[in-house]
Coordinates of C-alpha atoms and ligand atoms in Angstrom, one line a residue:
X1 CA 4.9 -3.9 -21.8
X2 CA 2.6 -2.8 -18.9
X3 CA 3.6 -1.0 -15.7
X4 CA 2.0 -0.4 -12.3
X5 CA 3.2 1.8 -9.5
X6 CA 3.6 1.2 -5.7
X7 CA 1.6 2.6 -2.9
X8 CA 1.8 3.8 0.7
X9 CA -1.0 4.0 3.3
X10 CA -1.2 7.4 4.9
X11 CA -4.2 7.1 7.3
X12 CA -6.6 4.4 8.5
X13 CA -4.8 1.1 8.0
X14 CA -6.4 -1.8 9.9
X15 CA -9.5 0.3 10.6
X16 CA -10.1 0.2 6.8
X17 CA -10.5 -3.6 7.1
X18 CA -13.5 -2.9 9.5
X19 CA -15.3 -0.6 7.0
X20 CA -13.7 2.6 8.2
X21 CA -12.1 4.9 5.6
X22 CA -8.4 4.9 4.7
X23 CA -6.2 7.2 2.7
X24 CA -3.4 5.9 0.5
X25 CA -1.0 7.5 -2.0
X26 CA 0.5 6.1 -5.2
X27 CA 4.3 5.8 -5.1
X28 CA 5.1 6.5 -8.7
X29 CA 8.9 6.3 -8.6
X30 CA 8.7 2.6 -7.7
X31 CA 6.9 0.2 -10.1
X32 CA 6.5 -3.3 -11.5
X33 CA 6.8 -4.0 -15.3
X34 CA 5.4 -7.1 -17.0
X35 CA 6.1 -8.0 -20.6
X36 CA 4.5 -10.9 -22.4
X37 CA 6.0 -12.8 -25.3
X38 CA 4.7 -15.5 -27.7
X39 CA 6.0 -18.9 -26.7
X40 CA 5.5 -22.6 -27.3
X41 CA 5.4 -23.4 -23.6
X42 CA 4.4 -21.4 -20.5
X43 CA 7.3 -19.8 -18.6
X44 CA 8.2 -16.7 -16.6
X45 CA 11.4 -15.0 -15.4
X46 CA 11.8 -12.4 -12.7
X47 CA 14.6 -9.9 -12.2
X48 CA 15.5 -11.1 -8.7
X49 CA 16.0 -14.3 -6.7
X50 CA 12.7 -15.4 -5.2
X51 CA 12.4 -17.7 -2.2
X52 CA 10.2 -20.8 -2.4
X53 CA 7.2 -19.1 -0.9
X54 CA 7.5 -16.1 -3.2
X55 CA 7.8 -18.4 -6.3
X56 CA 4.7 -20.3 -5.1
X57 CA 2.7 -17.1 -4.7
X58 CA 3.8 -15.8 -8.1
X59 CA 2.9 -19.1 -9.8
X60 CA -0.5 -19.1 -8.0
X61 CA -1.2 -15.5 -9.0
X62 CA -0.4 -16.1 -12.7
X63 CA -2.5 -19.4 -12.8
X64 CA -5.4 -17.6 -11.1
X65 CA -5.4 -14.6 -13.5
X66 CA -5.2 -17.0 -16.5
X67 CA -8.2 -19.0 -15.2
X68 CA -10.2 -15.8 -14.4
X69 CA -9.5 -14.4 -17.9
X70 CA -10.1 -17.8 -19.5
X71 CA -6.7 -17.7 -21.2
X72 CA -5.2 -20.8 -22.7
X73 CA -2.3 -19.7 -25.0
X74 CA 1.3 -20.3 -23.8
X75 CA 3.3 -17.2 -23.3
X76 CA 6.6 -16.2 -21.7
X77 CA 6.3 -13.5 -19.0
X78 CA 9.1 -11.2 -18.0
X79 CA 8.7 -9.5 -14.7
X80 CA 10.8 -6.6 -13.4
X81 CA 10.2 -4.5 -10.3
X82 CA 11.9 -1.8 -8.4
X83 CA 9.5 -2.4 -5.5
X84 CA 10.9 -4.3 -2.5
X85 CA 8.8 -7.5 -1.9
X86 CA 6.5 -7.4 1.2
X87 CA 7.7 -4.1 2.6
X88 CA 4.3 -2.4 2.7
X89 CA 4.7 -0.7 -0.6
X90 CA 2.1 -2.7 -2.5
X91 CA 4.4 -5.1 -4.3
X92 CA 1.7 -7.8 -4.6
X93 CA -1.1 -5.5 -5.8
X94 CA 1.4 -3.7 -8.2
X95 CA 2.4 -7.1 -9.7
X96 CA -1.3 -8.1 -10.1
X97 CA -2.2 -4.9 -11.8
X98 CA 0.8 -4.9 -14.1
X99 CA 0.2 -8.5 -15.0
X100 CA -3.6 -8.0 -15.8
X101 CA -2.8 -4.8 -17.7
X102 CA -0.2 -6.6 -19.9
X103 CA -2.5 -9.6 -20.5
X104 CA -5.3 -7.2 -21.4
X105 CA -3.1 -5.6 -24.1
X106 CA -1.4 -8.7 -25.3
X107 CA -4.6 -10.7 -25.8
X108 CA -6.7 -7.6 -26.8
X109 CA -9.2 -8.3 -23.9
X110 CA -10.4 -4.7 -23.7
X111 CA -10.8 -4.8 -19.9
X112 CA -11.8 -1.5 -18.3
X113 CA -10.0 0.0 -15.3
X114 CA -12.8 -1.0 -13.0
X115 CA -12.6 -4.6 -14.2
X116 CA -8.9 -4.7 -13.8
X117 CA -9.4 -3.3 -10.3
X118 CA -12.0 -6.0 -9.4
X119 CA -9.7 -8.7 -10.6
X120 CA -6.6 -7.4 -8.8
X121 CA -8.7 -7.2 -5.6
X122 CA -9.4 -11.0 -6.1
X123 CA -5.7 -11.5 -6.5
X124 CA -5.0 -9.6 -3.3
X125 CA -7.1 -12.2 -1.5
X126 CA -4.6 -14.9 -2.5
X127 CA -1.8 -13.0 -0.8
X128 CA -3.6 -11.4 2.2
X129 CA -6.7 -13.4 3.0
X130 CA -9.0 -10.5 4.0
X131 CA -7.7 -7.3 2.2
X132 CA -9.6 -4.1 2.4
X133 CA -9.0 -3.3 -1.3
X134 CA -7.2 0.0 -0.7
X135 CA -3.9 -1.3 -2.2
X136 CA -5.2 -2.4 -5.5
X137 CA -7.5 0.6 -5.9
X138 CA -4.8 3.2 -5.3
X139 CA -2.4 1.4 -7.6
X140 CA -5.1 1.0 -10.3
X141 CA -6.1 4.7 -10.3
X142 CA -2.6 6.1 -9.4
X143 CA -4.1 9.1 -7.5
X144 CA -4.2 10.0 -3.8
X145 CA -7.2 8.0 -2.6
X146 CA -9.8 8.3 0.1
X147 CA -11.2 4.7 0.3
X148 CA -14.2 3.5 2.1
X149 CA -14.5 -0.1 1.3
X150 CA -15.5 0.8 -2.3
X151 CA -18.6 2.5 -1.0
X152 CA -17.3 6.0 -1.3
X153 CA -14.0 6.0 -3.1
X154 CA -12.8 9.5 -3.8
X155 CA -9.7 10.9 -5.3
X156 CA -8.1 13.8 -3.3
X157 CA -7.4 17.1 -4.9
X158 CA -4.2 18.3 -3.4
X159 CA -3.5 21.9 -4.4
X160 CA 0.0 22.5 -3.1
X161 CA 2.7 19.7 -3.1
X162 CA 3.1 17.9 0.2
X163 CA 6.4 16.2 1.0
X164 CA 6.6 12.9 2.8
X165 CA 9.6 10.8 3.8
X166 CA 9.4 7.1 4.1
X167 CA 11.9 5.0 6.0
X168 CA 11.9 1.2 6.0
X169 CA 12.5 -0.8 9.2
X170 CA 13.9 -3.5 6.9
X171 CA 11.6 -6.0 8.6
X172 CA 8.9 -7.5 6.4
X173 CA 5.4 -7.0 7.8
X174 CA 3.4 -10.2 7.7
X175 CA 0.2 -8.5 6.7
X176 CA -1.9 -11.6 6.7
X177 CA -0.7 -12.6 10.2
X178 CA -1.0 -9.1 11.7
X179 CA -4.5 -8.7 10.3
X180 CA -5.7 -12.1 11.6
X181 CA -4.1 -11.6 15.0
X182 CA -5.9 -8.3 15.3
X183 CA -9.1 -9.9 14.2
X184 CA -8.9 -12.4 17.1
X185 CA -8.5 -9.5 19.5
X186 CA -11.3 -7.7 17.8
X187 CA -13.6 -10.6 18.2
X188 CA -12.8 -10.9 21.9
X189 CA -13.5 -7.2 22.7
X190 CA -15.5 -5.6 19.8
X191 CA -16.5 -2.6 22.0
X192 CA -12.9 -1.6 22.6
X193 CA -11.7 -2.0 19.1
X194 CA -14.7 -0.4 17.5
X195 CA -14.1 2.7 19.7
X196 CA -10.5 2.8 18.5
X197 CA -11.5 2.3 14.8
X198 CA -14.1 5.1 15.2
X199 CA -11.4 7.4 16.5
X200 CA -9.1 6.5 13.6
X201 CA -12.0 7.0 11.3
X202 CA -12.5 10.5 12.7
X203 CA -8.8 11.2 12.2
X204 CA -9.0 10.0 8.6
X205 CA -11.9 12.3 7.8
X206 CA -10.1 15.3 9.2
X207 CA -6.9 14.2 7.3
X208 CA -8.8 14.2 4.0
X209 CA -9.6 17.9 4.4
X210 CA -6.1 18.7 5.8
X211 CA -4.5 17.0 2.7
X212 CA -6.8 18.9 0.3
X213 CA -5.8 22.1 2.1
X214 CA -2.1 21.1 2.1
X215 CA -2.1 21.9 5.8
X216 CA 1.0 20.1 6.9
X217 CA 0.9 21.1 10.5
X218 CA -2.6 19.5 10.9
X219 CA -1.6 16.5 8.8
X220 CA 1.4 16.0 11.1
X221 CA -0.8 16.2 14.3
X222 CA -3.2 13.7 12.8
X223 CA -0.4 11.3 11.8
X224 CA 0.9 11.4 15.4
X225 CA -2.6 10.7 16.8
X226 CA -3.2 7.9 14.3
X227 CA 0.2 6.3 15.3
X228 CA -0.8 6.5 19.0
X229 CA -4.0 4.5 18.3
X230 CA -2.1 2.0 16.1
X231 CA 0.2 1.5 19.1
X232 CA -2.8 1.0 21.3
X233 CA -4.0 -1.9 19.1
X234 CA -0.4 -3.3 19.3
X235 CA 0.4 -3.3 15.6
X236 CA 3.4 -1.0 15.9
X237 CA 6.9 -2.1 17.0
X238 CA 9.7 -0.5 19.2
X239 CA 11.6 0.2 16.0
X240 CA 8.7 1.9 14.3
X241 CA 8.1 4.0 17.5
X242 CA 11.8 4.9 17.5
X243 CA 11.7 6.0 13.8
X244 CA 8.7 8.2 14.5
X245 CA 10.3 9.9 17.5
X246 CA 13.5 10.4 15.6
X247 CA 11.6 11.9 12.6
X248 CA 9.8 14.3 14.9
X249 CA 13.2 15.4 16.3
X250 CA 14.6 15.9 12.9
X251 CA 12.2 18.1 10.9
X252 CA 9.0 16.1 10.6
X253 CA 5.6 17.7 11.5
X254 CA 4.2 14.3 12.2
X255 CA 5.1 10.6 11.8
X256 CA 3.4 7.3 11.9
X257 CA 3.8 3.7 10.9
X258 CA 2.3 2.8 7.6
X259 CA 0.5 -0.4 6.5
X260 CA 0.1 -3.6 8.5
X261 CA 2.9 -2.7 11.0
X262 CA 5.2 -4.9 13.2
X263 CA 7.8 -3.9 10.6
X264 CA 7.4 -2.3 7.2
X265 CA 7.6 1.5 7.0
X266 CA 7.4 4.7 8.9
X267 CA 6.1 7.8 7.0
X268 CA 6.7 11.4 8.1
X269 CA 5.4 14.7 6.7
X270 CA 7.8 17.6 6.3
X271 CA 8.3 20.7 4.2
X272 CA 10.7 21.5 1.3
X273 CA 13.1 23.3 3.7
X274 CA 13.4 20.4 6.2
X275 CA 13.1 17.5 3.7
X276 CA 16.9 16.9 3.2
X277 CA 17.7 17.2 6.9
X278 CA 15.0 14.6 7.6
X279 CA 16.2 12.3 4.9
X280 CA 19.8 12.5 6.0
X281 CA 18.9 11.9 9.6
X282 CA 16.7 8.9 8.8
X283 CA 19.5 7.4 6.6
X284 CA 21.5 6.9 9.8
X285 CA 18.7 4.5 11.0
X286 CA 17.5 2.9 7.8
X287 CA 19.1 1.9 4.5
X288 CA 15.8 2.5 2.6
X289 CA 14.7 6.1 2.8
X290 CA 12.9 7.9 0.0
X291 CA 10.7 10.9 -0.5
X292 CA 7.2 11.2 -2.0
X293 CA 5.9 14.5 -3.3
X294 CA 2.1 14.4 -3.4
X295 CA 0.0 16.7 -5.6
X296 CA -2.8 16.3 -8.1
Ligands
PMV301 O1 1.1 -3.8 4.8 P1 0.3 -3.2 3.8 O2 0.9 -2.0 3.3 O3 0.0 -4.2 2.7 O4 -1.0 -2.7 4.4 C1 -2.0 -3.4 4.9 C2 -3.1 -2.5 5.3 C3 -4.2 -3.1 6.2 O5 -5.1 -2.1 6.4 C4 -3.6 -3.6 7.5 C5 -4.8 -4.3 5.5 C6 -5.7 -3.9 4.3 O6 -6.0 -4.8 3.5 O7 -6.1 -2.8 4.2

């Protein structure tokens, strides 16, 4: 049986698609598990009801991985996941990584981490069209990640634990759609969008140091600034903005949307003392609130 965790983007979403850096964290308490069994015919089962589109994507993913790995034997795959589908927590990348890990073990393929990462990046293209690669990379390496399109991938060394609280808006972000709509706007005014992406890039660089120093006040300020710029490029939503405001009034040092936007999650930074207050407050707005403690 192989497992892969979830992820959350902390800084630089969207800008990372345009070769700027991004920072993402593994979410280790949520994960996908895949187990392969010998079988006479090919089949799979999943621990939840999938809609037609989800079924189609899963079948496509499995077929693609089998083709890429040149596998021909029939097997039965059992998939279980505590990750909500399409809520910005990396369910697709987590599934791809867990599947490739399990096939690597089951068929004794001996694939290295890097090879698994490269293949899971190709899988992400099936789901998202033009992914930056940040999701599959943070999930593969399971460490807080500074990601620069693969050019300068670094793992962050976080000395003191930092507490984040995530609240889901309940609305699925359509990553592919949001990314392609932004791309149209980008093509019509590159100057404007490059300026904003550069500002986000500057924030991400500062955030890298603030995270390594566990400076939650600065992390909070930078999250607020990043959110403002994401609003400017119109990938936020009234609900995400409301969640951010509410978090700031209830013990957060900073808050922003996370991931593609127009739905998905808000993430806020807090401290040990304010954590429970913030969680309880956010539970009045969202039925999916959880904390992440980050350290390395
Ligand atoms: O919605 P998510 O969590 O899958 O995040 C998408 C992040 C983007 O930067 C918008 C796209 C990408 O591939 O990095």
